[in-house]
């Protein structure tokens, strides 16, 4: 749960992403939501700590929901709230929270207003089934709403719809201090900087320092990414890395 803000420790808000769907696990559908949500959360001050992908199996969904909602401040769920028989997310959420589920008058009104007379069939009405006690997440794209139950935000899997829903969710949830980052590009491979970089990490235990290898013009290179909520410490650590790189470059001619 969210850490209490103190002079030394800014508020940290944590979250997990739960992706639901056999089509993701089979590779038939390539997920586009995880990266979007993670990047969005970084910008608003929410730390994504875990991602799980589960099949369209009720027991699997229930177990994942209950584990994640107990561990993190928010759970962002995508997938499985459409009109077909395998869209079982809403029922699974109700079971996880131990509440009933039925056609929600608010959701029914939204769908009735959206569809032409005679077009709101039994399958589409499935999208109006909402667990008891949930708040609706409005959907400006295709109208069928998602919902928030406790600290779990249940959204569609279609990226354009999910993104519209996530705008609604992000506007309402409490957030924490933003994680800041600096990137130091290095024109040499990781093996040549590993020892010195490890020493800098020991000097700055409050700054996360990651090393990411890449190819640049046919040669090995590295991006060193530093992350912290304390801008002064982040800048200080970045300067230490830059000085280390400069010294190595000079030593190697």
JSON list of C-alpha atoms in Angstrom, two decimals:
[
{"chain": "A", "resi": 1, "resn": "UNK", "atom": "CA", "xyz": [0.00, 0.00, 0.00]},
{"chain": "A", "resi": 2, "resn": "UNK", "atom": "CA", "xyz": [1.03, 3.62, -0.38]},
{"chain": "A", "resi": 3, "resn": "UNK", "atom": "CA", "xyz": [3.92, 4.64, 1.85]},
{"chain": "A", "resi": 4, "resn": "UNK", "atom": "CA", "xyz": [3.39, 7.56, 4.22]},
{"chain": "A", "resi": 5, "resn": "UNK", "atom": "CA", "xyz": [5.06, 10.75, 3.05]},
{"chain": "A", "resi": 6, "resn": "UNK", "atom": "CA", "xyz": [7.91, 11.99, 5.21]},
{"chain": "A", "resi": 7, "resn": "UNK", "atom": "CA", "xyz": [10.63, 14.52, 4.66]},
{"chain": "A", "resi": 8, "resn": "UNK", "atom": "CA", "xyz": [12.98, 11.73, 3.56]},
{"chain": "A", "resi": 9, "resn": "UNK", "atom": "CA", "xyz": [10.47, 9.50, 1.76]},
{"chain": "A", "resi": 10, "resn": "UNK", "atom": "CA", "xyz": [8.03, 10.91, -0.80]},
{"chain": "A", "resi": 11, "resn": "UNK", "atom": "CA", "xyz": [4.70, 9.17, -1.32]},
{"chain": "A", "resi": 12, "resn": "UNK", "atom": "CA", "xyz": [5.03, 6.06, -3.45]},
{"chain": "A", "resi": 13, "resn": "UNK", "atom": "CA", "xyz": [1.90, 4.68, -5.13]},
{"chain": "A", "resi": 14, "resn": "UNK", "atom": "CA", "xyz": [2.19, 1.16, -6.53]},
{"chain": "A", "resi": 15, "resn": "UNK", "atom": "CA", "xyz": [0.22, -0.78, -9.13]},
{"chain": "A", "resi": 16, "resn": "UNK", "atom": "CA", "xyz": [0.07, -3.99, -11.11]},
{"chain": "A", "resi": 17, "resn": "UNK", "atom": "CA", "xyz": [-1.22, -4.70, -14.60]},
{"chain": "A", "resi": 18, "resn": "UNK", "atom": "CA", "xyz": [-3.40, -7.76, -15.10]},
{"chain": "A", "resi": 19, "resn": "UNK", "atom": "CA", "xyz": [-3.87, -8.81, -18.73]},
{"chain": "A", "resi": 20, "resn": "UNK", "atom": "CA", "xyz": [-6.66, -11.32, -19.29]},
{"chain": "A", "resi": 21, "resn": "UNK", "atom": "CA", "xyz": [-7.05, -13.37, -22.43]},
{"chain": "A", "resi": 22, "resn": "UNK", "atom": "CA", "xyz": [-6.15, -16.65, -24.13]},
{"chain": "A", "resi": 23, "resn": "UNK", "atom": "CA", "xyz": [-5.38, -14.69, -27.31]},
{"chain": "A", "resi": 24, "resn": "UNK", "atom": "CA", "xyz": [-2.47, -12.91, -25.62]},
{"chain": "A", "resi": 25, "resn": "UNK", "atom": "CA", "xyz": [-0.96, -16.11, -24.24]},
{"chain": "A", "resi": 26, "resn": "UNK", "atom": "CA", "xyz": [-1.27, -17.89, -27.60]},
{"chain": "A", "resi": 27, "resn": "UNK", "atom": "CA", "xyz": [0.42, -15.04, -29.45]},
{"chain": "A", "resi": 28, "resn": "UNK", "atom": "CA", "xyz": [-2.57, -14.51, -31.72]},
{"chain": "A", "resi": 29, "resn": "UNK", "atom": "CA", "xyz": [-2.96, -10.99, -30.34]},
{"chain": "A", "resi": 30, "resn": "UNK", "atom": "CA", "xyz": [0.10, -8.88, -29.59]},
{"chain": "A", "resi": 31, "resn": "UNK", "atom": "CA", "xyz": [-0.39, -6.88, -26.40]},
{"chain": "A", "resi": 32, "resn": "UNK", "atom": "CA", "xyz": [-0.16, -3.11, -26.82]},
{"chain": "A", "resi": 33, "resn": "UNK", "atom": "CA", "xyz": [-1.55, -2.11, -23.44]},
{"chain": "A", "resi": 34, "resn": "UNK", "atom": "CA", "xyz": [1.23, -2.98, -21.00]},
{"chain": "A", "resi": 35, "resn": "UNK", "atom": "CA", "xyz": [3.74, -0.49, -22.37]},
{"chain": "A", "resi": 36, "resn": "UNK", "atom": "CA", "xyz": [1.11, 2.21, -22.72]},
{"chain": "A", "resi": 37, "resn": "UNK", "atom": "CA", "xyz": [-0.10, 1.86, -19.12]},
{"chain": "A", "resi": 38, "resn": "UNK", "atom": "CA", "xyz": [3.44, 1.64, -17.74]},
{"chain": "A", "resi": 39, "resn": "UNK", "atom": "CA", "xyz": [4.58, 4.77, -19.55]},
{"chain": "A", "resi": 40, "resn": "UNK", "atom": "CA", "xyz": [1.43, 6.66, -18.58]},
{"chain": "A", "resi": 41, "resn": "UNK", "atom": "CA", "xyz": [1.86, 5.65, -14.94]},
{"chain": "A", "resi": 42, "resn": "UNK", "atom": "CA", "xyz": [5.49, 6.80, -14.90]},
{"chain": "A", "resi": 43, "resn": "UNK", "atom": "CA", "xyz": [4.33, 10.23, -16.04]},
{"chain": "A", "resi": 44, "resn": "UNK", "atom": "CA", "xyz": [1.65, 10.58, -13.36]},
{"chain": "A", "resi": 45, "resn": "UNK", "atom": "CA", "xyz": [3.58, 9.14, -10.42]},
{"chain": "A", "resi": 46, "resn": "UNK", "atom": "CA", "xyz": [2.42, 5.52, -10.15]},
{"chain": "A", "resi": 47, "resn": "UNK", "atom": "CA", "xyz": [5.00, 2.72, -9.97]},
{"chain": "A", "resi": 48, "resn": "UNK", "atom": "CA", "xyz": [4.13, -0.41, -11.94]},
{"chain": "A", "resi": 49, "resn": "UNK", "atom": "CA", "xyz": [5.64, -3.22, -9.86]},
{"chain": "A", "resi": 50, "resn": "UNK", "atom": "CA", "xyz": [4.23, -6.32, -11.53]},
{"chain": "A", "resi": 51, "resn": "UNK", "atom": "CA", "xyz": [2.54, -7.56, -14.71]},
{"chain": "A", "resi": 52, "resn": "UNK", "atom": "CA", "xyz": [0.57, -10.79, -14.97]},
{"chain": "A", "resi": 53, "resn": "UNK", "atom": "CA", "xyz": [-1.08, -12.40, -17.99]},
{"chain": "A", "resi": 54, "resn": "UNK", "atom": "CA", "xyz": [-3.73, -15.02, -17.26]},
{"chain": "A", "resi": 55, "resn": "UNK", "atom": "CA", "xyz": [-6.04, -17.12, -19.45]},
{"chain": "A", "resi": 56, "resn": "UNK", "atom": "CA", "xyz": [-9.81, -16.90, -19.70]},
{"chain": "A", "resi": 57, "resn": "UNK", "atom": "CA", "xyz": [-10.22, -19.25, -16.74]},
{"chain": "A", "resi": 58, "resn": "UNK", "atom": "CA", "xyz": [-12.26, -17.99, -13.80]},
{"chain": "A", "resi": 59, "resn": "UNK", "atom": "CA", "xyz": [-10.16, -19.53, -11.05]},
{"chain": "A", "resi": 60, "resn": "UNK", "atom": "CA", "xyz": [-6.96, -18.13, -12.58]},
{"chain": "A", "resi": 61, "resn": "UNK", "atom": "CA", "xyz": [-8.44, -14.64, -12.82]},
{"chain": "A", "resi": 62, "resn": "UNK", "atom": "CA", "xyz": [-9.82, -14.73, -9.27]},
{"chain": "A", "resi": 63, "resn": "UNK", "atom": "CA", "xyz": [-6.51, -15.88, -7.81]},
{"chain": "A", "resi": 64, "resn": "UNK", "atom": "CA", "xyz": [-4.55, -13.21, -9.68]},
{"chain": "A", "resi": 65, "resn": "UNK", "atom": "CA", "xyz": [-6.96, -10.42, -8.75]},
{"chain": "A", "resi": 66, "resn": "UNK", "atom": "CA", "xyz": [-6.95, -11.29, -5.07]},
{"chain": "A", "resi": 67, "resn": "UNK", "atom": "CA", "xyz": [-3.16, -11.60, -4.93]},
{"chain": "A", "resi": 68, "resn": "UNK", "atom": "CA", "xyz": [-2.51, -8.32, -6.74]},
{"chain": "A", "resi": 69, "resn": "UNK", "atom": "CA", "xyz": [-5.15, -6.17, -5.06]},
{"chain": "A", "resi": 70, "resn": "UNK", "atom": "CA", "xyz": [-3.81, -7.13, -1.65]},
{"chain": "A", "resi": 71, "resn": "UNK", "atom": "CA", "xyz": [-0.24, -6.26, -2.62]},
{"chain": "A", "resi": 72, "resn": "UNK", "atom": "CA", "xyz": [-0.59, -2.99, -4.53]},
{"chain": "A", "resi": 73, "resn": "UNK", "atom": "CA", "xyz": [-2.49, 0.29, -4.36]},
{"chain": "A", "resi": 74, "resn": "UNK", "atom": "CA", "xyz": [-4.05, -0.23, -7.80]},
{"chain": "A", "resi": 75, "resn": "UNK", "atom": "CA", "xyz": [-4.64, -3.07, -10.23]},
{"chain": "A", "resi": 76, "resn": "UNK", "atom": "CA", "xyz": [-5.24, -2.19, -13.88]},
{"chain": "A", "resi": 77, "resn": "UNK", "atom": "CA", "xyz": [-7.03, -5.02, -15.65]},
{"chain": "A", "resi": 78, "resn": "UNK", "atom": "CA", "xyz": [-7.47, -5.26, -19.42]},
{"chain": "A", "resi": 79, "resn": "UNK", "atom": "CA", "xyz": [-9.49, -7.69, -21.50]},
{"chain": "A", "resi": 80, "resn": "UNK", "atom": "CA", "xyz": [-12.50, -9.94, -21.23]},
{"chain": "A", "resi": 81, "resn": "UNK", "atom": "CA", "xyz": [-15.42, -7.51, -20.84]},
{"chain": "A", "resi": 82, "resn": "UNK", "atom": "CA", "xyz": [-16.95, -7.85, -24.31]},
{"chain": "A", "resi": 83, "resn": "UNK", "atom": "CA", "xyz": [-20.20, -9.52, -25.45]},
{"chain": "A", "resi": 84, "resn": "UNK", "atom": "CA", "xyz": [-19.05, -13.08, -26.16]},
{"chain": "A", "resi": 85, "resn": "UNK", "atom": "CA", "xyz": [-19.20, -16.25, -24.09]},
{"chain": "A", "resi": 86, "resn": "UNK", "atom": "CA", "xyz": [-15.49, -16.17, -23.24]},
{"chain": "A", "resi": 87, "resn": "UNK", "atom": "CA", "xyz": [-15.67, -12.64, -21.82]},
{"chain": "A", "resi": 88, "resn": "UNK", "atom": "CA", "xyz": [-15.77, -13.73, -18.19]},
{"chain": "A", "resi": 89, "resn": "UNK", "atom": "CA", "xyz": [-13.81, -10.95, -16.51]},
{"chain": "A", "resi": 90, "resn": "UNK", "atom": "CA", "xyz": [-16.80, -9.20, -14.91]},
{"chain": "A", "resi": 91, "resn": "UNK", "atom": "CA", "xyz": [-18.11, -12.44, -13.37]},
{"chain": "A", "resi": 92, "resn": "UNK", "atom": "CA", "xyz": [-14.61, -13.33, -12.18]},
{"chain": "A", "resi": 93, "resn": "UNK", "atom": "CA", "xyz": [-14.18, -9.93, -10.53]},
{"chain": "A", "resi": 94, "resn": "UNK", "atom": "CA", "xyz": [-17.49, -10.33, -8.73]},
{"chain": "A", "resi": 95, "resn": "UNK", "atom": "CA", "xyz": [-16.37, -13.73, -7.46]},
{"chain": "A", "resi": 96, "resn": "UNK", "atom": "CA", "xyz": [-12.98, -12.34, -6.34]},
{"chain": "A", "resi": 97, "resn": "UNK", "atom": "CA", "xyz": [-14.72, -9.64, -4.28]},
{"chain": "A", "resi": 98, "resn": "UNK", "atom": "CA", "xyz": [-17.53, -11.90, -3.08]},
{"chain": "A", "resi": 99, "resn": "UNK", "atom": "CA", "xyz": [-20.32, -9.73, -4.51]},
{"chain": "A", "resi": 100, "resn": "UNK", "atom": "CA", "xyz": [-23.25, -10.33, -6.82]},
{"chain": "A", "resi": 101, "resn": "UNK", "atom": "CA", "xyz": [-23.39, -9.31, -10.47]},
{"chain": "A", "resi": 102, "resn": "UNK", "atom": "CA", "xyz": [-26.36, -8.23, -12.57]},
{"chain": "A", "resi": 103, "resn": "UNK", "atom": "CA", "xyz": [-27.39, -5.79, -15.26]},
{"chain": "A", "resi": 104, "resn": "UNK", "atom": "CA", "xyz": [-26.52, -2.35, -13.91]},
{"chain": "A", "resi": 105, "resn": "UNK", "atom": "CA", "xyz": [-29.21, 0.27, -14.64]},
{"chain": "A", "resi": 106, "resn": "UNK", "atom": "CA", "xyz": [-26.53, 2.88, -15.40]},
{"chain": "A", "resi": 107, "resn": "UNK", "atom": "CA", "xyz": [-24.80, 0.64, -17.92]},
{"chain": "A", "resi": 108, "resn": "UNK", "atom": "CA", "xyz": [-28.12, -0.44, -19.44]},
{"chain": "A", "resi": 109, "resn": "UNK", "atom": "CA", "xyz": [-29.07, 3.21, -19.94]},
{"chain": "A", "resi": 110, "resn": "UNK", "atom": "CA", "xyz": [-25.74, 3.93, -21.67]},
{"chain": "A", "resi": 111, "resn": "UNK", "atom": "CA", "xyz": [-26.13, 1.00, -24.06]},
{"chain": "A", "resi": 112, "resn": "UNK", "atom": "CA", "xyz": [-29.82, 1.69, -24.71]},
{"chain": "A", "resi": 113, "resn": "UNK", "atom": "CA", "xyz": [-28.96, 5.24, -25.67]},
{"chain": "A", "resi": 114, "resn": "UNK", "atom": "CA", "xyz": [-26.11, 4.10, -27.90]},
{"chain": "A", "resi": 115, "resn": "UNK", "atom": "CA", "xyz": [-27.71, 1.30, -29.91]},
{"chain": "A", "resi": 116, "resn": "UNK", "atom": "CA", "xyz": [-30.55, 1.76, -32.38]},
{"chain": "A", "resi": 117, "resn": "UNK", "atom": "CA", "xyz": [-33.92, 0.23, -31.56]},
{"chain": "A", "resi": 118, "resn": "UNK", "atom": "CA", "xyz": [-33.70, -3.55, -31.80]},
{"chain": "A", "resi": 119, "resn": "UNK", "atom": "CA", "xyz": [-29.89, -3.61, -31.89]},
{"chain": "A", "resi": 120, "resn": "UNK", "atom": "CA", "xyz": [-29.33, -4.06, -28.15]},
{"chain": "A", "resi": 121, "resn": "UNK", "atom": "CA", "xyz": [-29.45, -7.86, -28.23]},
{"chain": "A", "resi": 122, "resn": "UNK", "atom": "CA", "xyz": [-28.75, -10.38, -25.48]},
{"chain": "A", "resi": 123, "resn": "UNK", "atom": "CA", "xyz": [-25.05, -10.60, -26.30]},
{"chain": "A", "resi": 124, "resn": "UNK", "atom": "CA", "xyz": [-24.56, -6.84, -26.10]},
{"chain": "A", "resi": 125, "resn": "UNK", "atom": "CA", "xyz": [-26.52, -6.71, -22.86]},
{"chain": "A", "resi": 126, "resn": "UNK", "atom": "CA", "xyz": [-23.77, -8.86, -21.33]},
{"chain": "A", "resi": 127, "resn": "UNK", "atom": "CA", "xyz": [-21.64, -5.70, -21.36]},
{"chain": "A", "resi": 128, "resn": "UNK", "atom": "CA", "xyz": [-24.10, -4.10, -18.93]},
{"chain": "A", "resi": 129, "resn": "UNK", "atom": "CA", "xyz": [-23.48, -6.74, -16.26]},
{"chain": "A", "resi": 130, "resn": "UNK", "atom": "CA", "xyz": [-21.51, -5.00, -13.50]},
{"chain": "A", "resi": 131, "resn": "UNK", "atom": "CA", "xyz": [-20.54, -6.32, -10.04]},
{"chain": "A", "resi": 132, "resn": "UNK", "atom": "CA", "xyz": [-22.48, -4.83, -7.13]},
{"chain": "A", "resi": 133, "resn": "UNK", "atom": "CA", "xyz": [-20.86, -1.75, -5.61]},
{"chain": "A", "resi": 134, "resn": "UNK", "atom": "CA", "xyz": [-18.68, -0.94, -8.62]},
{"chain": "A", "resi": 135, "resn": "UNK", "atom": "CA", "xyz": [-18.25, 2.52, -10.13]},
{"chain": "A", "resi": 136, "resn": "UNK", "atom": "CA", "xyz": [-18.47, 2.77, -13.90]},
{"chain": "A", "resi": 137, "resn": "UNK", "atom": "CA", "xyz": [-15.52, 3.73, -16.09]},
{"chain": "A", "resi": 138, "resn": "UNK", "atom": "CA", "xyz": [-16.90, 5.71, -19.00]},
{"chain": "A", "resi": 139, "resn": "UNK", "atom": "CA", "xyz": [-16.01, 4.65, -22.53]},
{"chain": "A", "resi": 140, "resn": "UNK", "atom": "CA", "xyz": [-16.04, 7.45, -25.09]},
{"chain": "A", "resi": 141, "resn": "UNK", "atom": "CA", "xyz": [-15.11, 5.14, -27.97]},
{"chain": "A", "resi": 142, "resn": "UNK", "atom": "CA", "xyz": [-17.65, 2.30, -28.00]},
{"chain": "A", "resi": 143, "resn": "UNK", "atom": "CA", "xyz": [-19.75, 3.31, -24.95]},
{"chain": "A", "resi": 144, "resn": "UNK", "atom": "CA", "xyz": [-19.81, -0.06, -23.13]},
{"chain": "A", "resi": 145, "resn": "UNK", "atom": "CA", "xyz": [-18.36, 0.88, -19.72]},
{"chain": "A", "resi": 146, "resn": "UNK", "atom": "CA", "xyz": [-15.62, -0.65, -17.65]},
{"chain": "A", "resi": 147, "resn": "UNK", "atom": "CA", "xyz": [-15.78, -0.49, -13.88]},
{"chain": "A", "resi": 148, "resn": "UNK", "atom": "CA", "xyz": [-13.78, 0.07, -10.72]},
{"chain": "A", "resi": 149, "resn": "UNK", "atom": "CA", "xyz": [-14.32, -2.31, -7.81]},
{"chain": "A", "resi": 150, "resn": "UNK", "atom": "CA", "xyz": [-12.24, -1.52, -4.75]},
{"chain": "A", "resi": 151, "resn": "UNK", "atom": "CA", "xyz": [-8.75, -0.78, -6.04]},
{"chain": "A", "resi": 152, "resn": "UNK", "atom": "CA", "xyz": [-9.21, -2.81, -9.24]},
{"chain": "A", "resi": 153, "resn": "UNK", "atom": "CA", "xyz": [-9.89, -0.93, -12.47]},
{"chain": "A", "resi": 154, "resn": "UNK", "atom": "CA", "xyz": [-11.39, -3.18, -15.15]},
{"chain": "A", "resi": 155, "resn": "UNK", "atom": "CA", "xyz": [-10.98, -2.02, -18.73]},
{"chain": "A", "resi": 156, "resn": "UNK", "atom": "CA", "xyz": [-11.38, -3.32, -22.26]},
{"chain": "A", "resi": 157, "resn": "UNK", "atom": "CA", "xyz": [-8.56, -5.04, -24.10]},
{"chain": "A", "resi": 158, "resn": "UNK", "atom": "CA", "xyz": [-8.90, -3.17, -27.40]},
{"chain": "A", "resi": 159, "resn": "UNK", "atom": "CA", "xyz": [-6.12, -0.56, -27.17]},
{"chain": "A", "resi": 160, "resn": "UNK", "atom": "CA", "xyz": [-8.09, 2.48, -28.36]},
{"chain": "A", "resi": 161, "resn": "UNK", "atom": "CA", "xyz": [-10.92, 1.71, -25.93]},
{"chain": "A", "resi": 162, "resn": "UNK", "atom": "CA", "xyz": [-8.55, 0.89, -23.07]},
{"chain": "A", "resi": 163, "resn": "UNK", "atom": "CA", "xyz": [-6.72, 4.18, -23.59]},
{"chain": "A", "resi": 164, "resn": "UNK", "atom": "CA", "xyz": [-9.94, 6.16, -23.42]},
{"chain": "A", "resi": 165, "resn": "UNK", "atom": "CA", "xyz": [-10.93, 4.31, -20.25]},
{"chain": "A", "resi": 166, "resn": "UNK", "atom": "CA", "xyz": [-7.50, 4.80, -18.70]},
{"chain": "A", "resi": 167, "resn": "UNK", "atom": "CA", "xyz": [-7.82, 8.56, -19.13]},
{"chain": "A", "resi": 168, "resn": "UNK", "atom": "CA", "xyz": [-10.96, 8.34, -16.98]},
{"chain": "A", "resi": 169, "resn": "UNK", "atom": "CA", "xyz": [-9.23, 6.20, -14.35]},
{"chain": "A", "resi": 170, "resn": "UNK", "atom": "CA", "xyz": [-6.07, 8.30, -14.18]},
{"chain": "A", "resi": 171, "resn": "UNK", "atom": "CA", "xyz": [-8.05, 11.47, -13.56]},
{"chain": "A", "resi": 172, "resn": "UNK", "atom": "CA", "xyz": [-9.55, 9.98, -10.37]},
{"chain": "A", "resi": 173, "resn": "UNK", "atom": "CA", "xyz": [-6.88, 7.92, -8.64]},
{"chain": "A", "resi": 174, "resn": "UNK", "atom": "CA", "xyz": [-4.40, 9.29, -6.08]},
{"chain": "A", "resi": 175, "resn": "UNK", "atom": "CA", "xyz": [-0.85, 9.41, -7.37]},
{"chain": "A", "resi": 176, "resn": "UNK", "atom": "CA", "xyz": [2.58, 9.79, -5.80]},
{"chain": "A", "resi": 177, "resn": "UNK", "atom": "CA", "xyz": [5.86, 11.54, -6.47]},
{"chain": "A", "resi": 178, "resn": "UNK", "atom": "CA", "xyz": [7.06, 11.11, -10.04]},
{"chain": "A", "resi": 179, "resn": "UNK", "atom": "CA", "xyz": [10.10, 9.00, -10.78]},
{"chain": "A", "resi": 180, "resn": "UNK", "atom": "CA", "xyz": [12.70, 11.09, -12.61]},
{"chain": "A", "resi": 181, "resn": "UNK", "atom": "CA", "xyz": [15.29, 9.67, -14.98]},
{"chain": "A", "resi": 182, "resn": "UNK", "atom": "CA", "xyz": [18.53, 10.59, -16.72]},
{"chain": "A", "resi": 183, "resn": "UNK", "atom": "CA", "xyz": [20.21, 8.69, -19.56]},
{"chain": "A", "resi": 184, "resn": "UNK", "atom": "CA", "xyz": [23.97, 8.77, -20.08]},
{"chain": "A", "resi": 185, "resn": "UNK", "atom": "CA", "xyz": [25.01, 7.32, -23.47]},
{"chain": "A", "resi": 186, "resn": "UNK", "atom": "CA", "xyz": [28.35, 5.48, -23.44]},
{"chain": "A", "resi": 187, "resn": "UNK", "atom": "CA", "xyz": [30.30, 4.59, -26.57]},
{"chain": "A", "resi": 188, "resn": "UNK", "atom": "CA", "xyz": [31.63, 1.32, -25.18]},
{"chain": "A", "resi": 189, "resn": "UNK", "atom": "CA", "xyz": [30.34, -2.06, -24.07]},
{"chain": "A", "resi": 190, "resn": "UNK", "atom": "CA", "xyz": [29.10, -2.97, -20.61]},
{"chain": "A", "resi": 191, "resn": "UNK", "atom": "CA", "xyz": [32.15, -5.05, -19.76]},
{"chain": "A", "resi": 192, "resn": "UNK", "atom": "CA", "xyz": [34.39, -1.99, -19.82]},
{"chain": "A", "resi": 193, "resn": "UNK", "atom": "CA", "xyz": [32.26, 0.02, -17.39]},
{"chain": "A", "resi": 194, "resn": "UNK", "atom": "CA", "xyz": [30.77, -2.66, -15.11]},
{"chain": "A", "resi": 195, "resn": "UNK", "atom": "CA", "xyz": [33.27, -2.41, -12.24]},
{"chain": "A", "resi": 196, "resn": "UNK", "atom": "CA", "xyz": [33.23, 1.39, -12.05]},
{"chain": "A", "resi": 197, "resn": "UNK", "atom": "CA", "xyz": [29.45, 1.53, -12.45]},
{"chain": "A", "resi": 198, "resn": "UNK", "atom": "CA", "xyz": [29.03, -0.89, -9.56]},
{"chain": "A", "resi": 199, "resn": "UNK", "atom": "CA", "xyz": [31.15, 1.36, -7.37]},
{"chain": "A", "resi": 200, "resn": "UNK", "atom": "CA", "xyz": [29.00, 4.38, -8.24]},
{"chain": "A", "resi": 201, "resn": "UNK", "atom": "CA", "xyz": [25.88, 2.40, -7.37]},
{"chain": "A", "resi": 202, "resn": "UNK", "atom": "CA", "xyz": [27.34, 1.73, -3.92]},
{"chain": "A", "resi": 203, "resn": "UNK", "atom": "CA", "xyz": [27.88, 5.46, -3.49]},
{"chain": "A", "resi": 204, "resn": "UNK", "atom": "CA", "xyz": [24.28, 6.22, -4.51]},
{"chain": "A", "resi": 205, "resn": "UNK", "atom": "CA", "xyz": [22.10, 3.41, -3.10]},
{"chain": "A", "resi": 206, "resn": "UNK", "atom": "CA", "xyz": [19.04, 5.70, -3.32]},
{"chain": "A", "resi": 207, "resn": "UNK", "atom": "CA", "xyz": [19.41, 6.02, -7.10]},
{"chain": "A", "resi": 208, "resn": "UNK", "atom": "CA", "xyz": [18.49, 3.13, -9.39]},
{"chain": "A", "resi": 209, "resn": "UNK", "atom": "CA", "xyz": [21.23, 2.68, -12.00]},
{"chain": "A", "resi": 210, "resn": "UNK", "atom": "CA", "xyz": [20.59, 0.38, -14.96]},
{"chain": "A", "resi": 211, "resn": "UNK", "atom": "CA", "xyz": [22.92, -0.60, -17.80]},
{"chain": "A", "resi": 212, "resn": "UNK", "atom": "CA", "xyz": [21.39, -1.35, -21.21]},
{"chain": "A", "resi": 213, "resn": "UNK", "atom": "CA", "xyz": [23.62, -2.63, -24.03]},
{"chain": "A", "resi": 214, "resn": "UNK", "atom": "CA", "xyz": [23.02, -1.78, -27.68]},
{"chain": "A", "resi": 215, "resn": "UNK", "atom": "CA", "xyz": [24.73, -1.71, -31.05]},
{"chain": "A", "resi": 216, "resn": "UNK", "atom": "CA", "xyz": [25.80, 1.68, -32.41]},
{"chain": "A", "resi": 217, "resn": "UNK", "atom": "CA", "xyz": [27.29, 1.92, -35.92]},
{"chain": "A", "resi": 218, "resn": "UNK", "atom": "CA", "xyz": [28.30, -1.72, -35.71]},
{"chain": "A", "resi": 219, "resn": "UNK", "atom": "CA", "xyz": [30.02, -1.41, -32.33]},
{"chain": "A", "resi": 220, "resn": "UNK", "atom": "CA", "xyz": [28.96, -2.21, -28.77]},
{"chain": "A", "resi": 221, "resn": "UNK", "atom": "CA", "xyz": [27.60, 0.73, -26.80]},
{"chain": "A", "resi": 222, "resn": "UNK", "atom": "CA", "xyz": [25.61, 1.21, -23.60]},
{"chain": "A", "resi": 223, "resn": "UNK", "atom": "CA", "xyz": [22.88, 3.46, -22.25]},
{"chain": "A", "resi": 224, "resn": "UNK", "atom": "CA", "xyz": [23.16, 4.03, -18.52]},
{"chain": "A", "resi": 225, "resn": "UNK", "atom": "CA", "xyz": [19.76, 4.98, -17.09]},
{"chain": "A", "resi": 226, "resn": "UNK", "atom": "CA", "xyz": [19.52, 6.54, -13.63]},
{"chain": "A", "resi": 227, "resn": "UNK", "atom": "CA", "xyz": [16.21, 6.86, -11.79]},
{"chain": "A", "resi": 228, "resn": "UNK", "atom": "CA", "xyz": [15.24, 8.63, -8.56]},
{"chain": "A", "resi": 229, "resn": "UNK", "atom": "CA", "xyz": [12.53, 10.81, -7.06]},
{"chain": "A", "resi": 230, "resn": "UNK", "atom": "CA", "xyz": [15.18, 13.14, -5.63]},
{"chain": "A", "resi": 231, "resn": "UNK", "atom": "CA", "xyz": [16.31, 15.42, -8.46]},
{"chain": "A", "resi": 232, "resn": "UNK", "atom": "CA", "xyz": [19.41, 16.68, -6.67]},
{"chain": "A", "resi": 233, "resn": "UNK", "atom": "CA", "xyz": [20.67, 13.16, -5.93]},
{"chain": "A", "resi": 234, "resn": "UNK", "atom": "CA", "xyz": [19.81, 12.07, -9.46]},
{"chain": "A", "resi": 235, "resn": "UNK", "atom": "CA", "xyz": [21.84, 14.91, -10.97]},
{"chain": "A", "resi": 236, "resn": "UNK", "atom": "CA", "xyz": [24.75, 14.20, -8.63]},
{"chain": "A", "resi": 237, "resn": "UNK", "atom": "CA", "xyz": [24.79, 10.51, -9.57]},
{"chain": "A", "resi": 238, "resn": "UNK", "atom": "CA", "xyz": [24.53, 11.34, -13.28]},
{"chain": "A", "resi": 239, "resn": "UNK", "atom": "CA", "xyz": [27.54, 13.65, -12.99]},
{"chain": "A", "resi": 240, "resn": "UNK", "atom": "CA", "xyz": [29.49, 10.87, -11.30]},
{"chain": "A", "resi": 241, "resn": "UNK", "atom": "CA", "xyz": [28.66, 8.51, -14.17]},
{"chain": "A", "resi": 242, "resn": "UNK", "atom": "CA", "xyz": [29.60, 11.11, -16.77]},
{"chain": "A", "resi": 243, "resn": "UNK", "atom": "CA", "xyz": [32.93, 11.72, -15.01]},
{"chain": "A", "resi": 244, "resn": "UNK", "atom": "CA", "xyz": [33.58, 7.99, -14.89]},
{"chain": "A", "resi": 245, "resn": "UNK", "atom": "CA", "xyz": [32.88, 7.63, -18.61]},
{"chain": "A", "resi": 246, "resn": "UNK", "atom": "CA", "xyz": [35.07, 10.61, -19.48]},
{"chain": "A", "resi": 247, "resn": "UNK", "atom": "CA", "xyz": [37.97, 9.16, -17.46]},
{"chain": "A", "resi": 248, "resn": "UNK", "atom": "CA", "xyz": [37.65, 5.79, -19.19]},
{"chain": "A", "resi": 249, "resn": "UNK", "atom": "CA", "xyz": [37.50, 7.37, -22.61]},
{"chain": "A", "resi": 250, "resn": "UNK", "atom": "CA", "xyz": [40.63, 9.41, -21.85]},
{"chain": "A", "resi": 251, "resn": "UNK", "atom": "CA", "xyz": [42.47, 6.37, -20.50]},
{"chain": "A", "resi": 252, "resn": "UNK", "atom": "CA", "xyz": [41.66, 4.42, -23.67]},
{"chain": "A", "resi": 253, "resn": "UNK", "atom": "CA", "xyz": [42.75, 7.26, -25.91]}
]
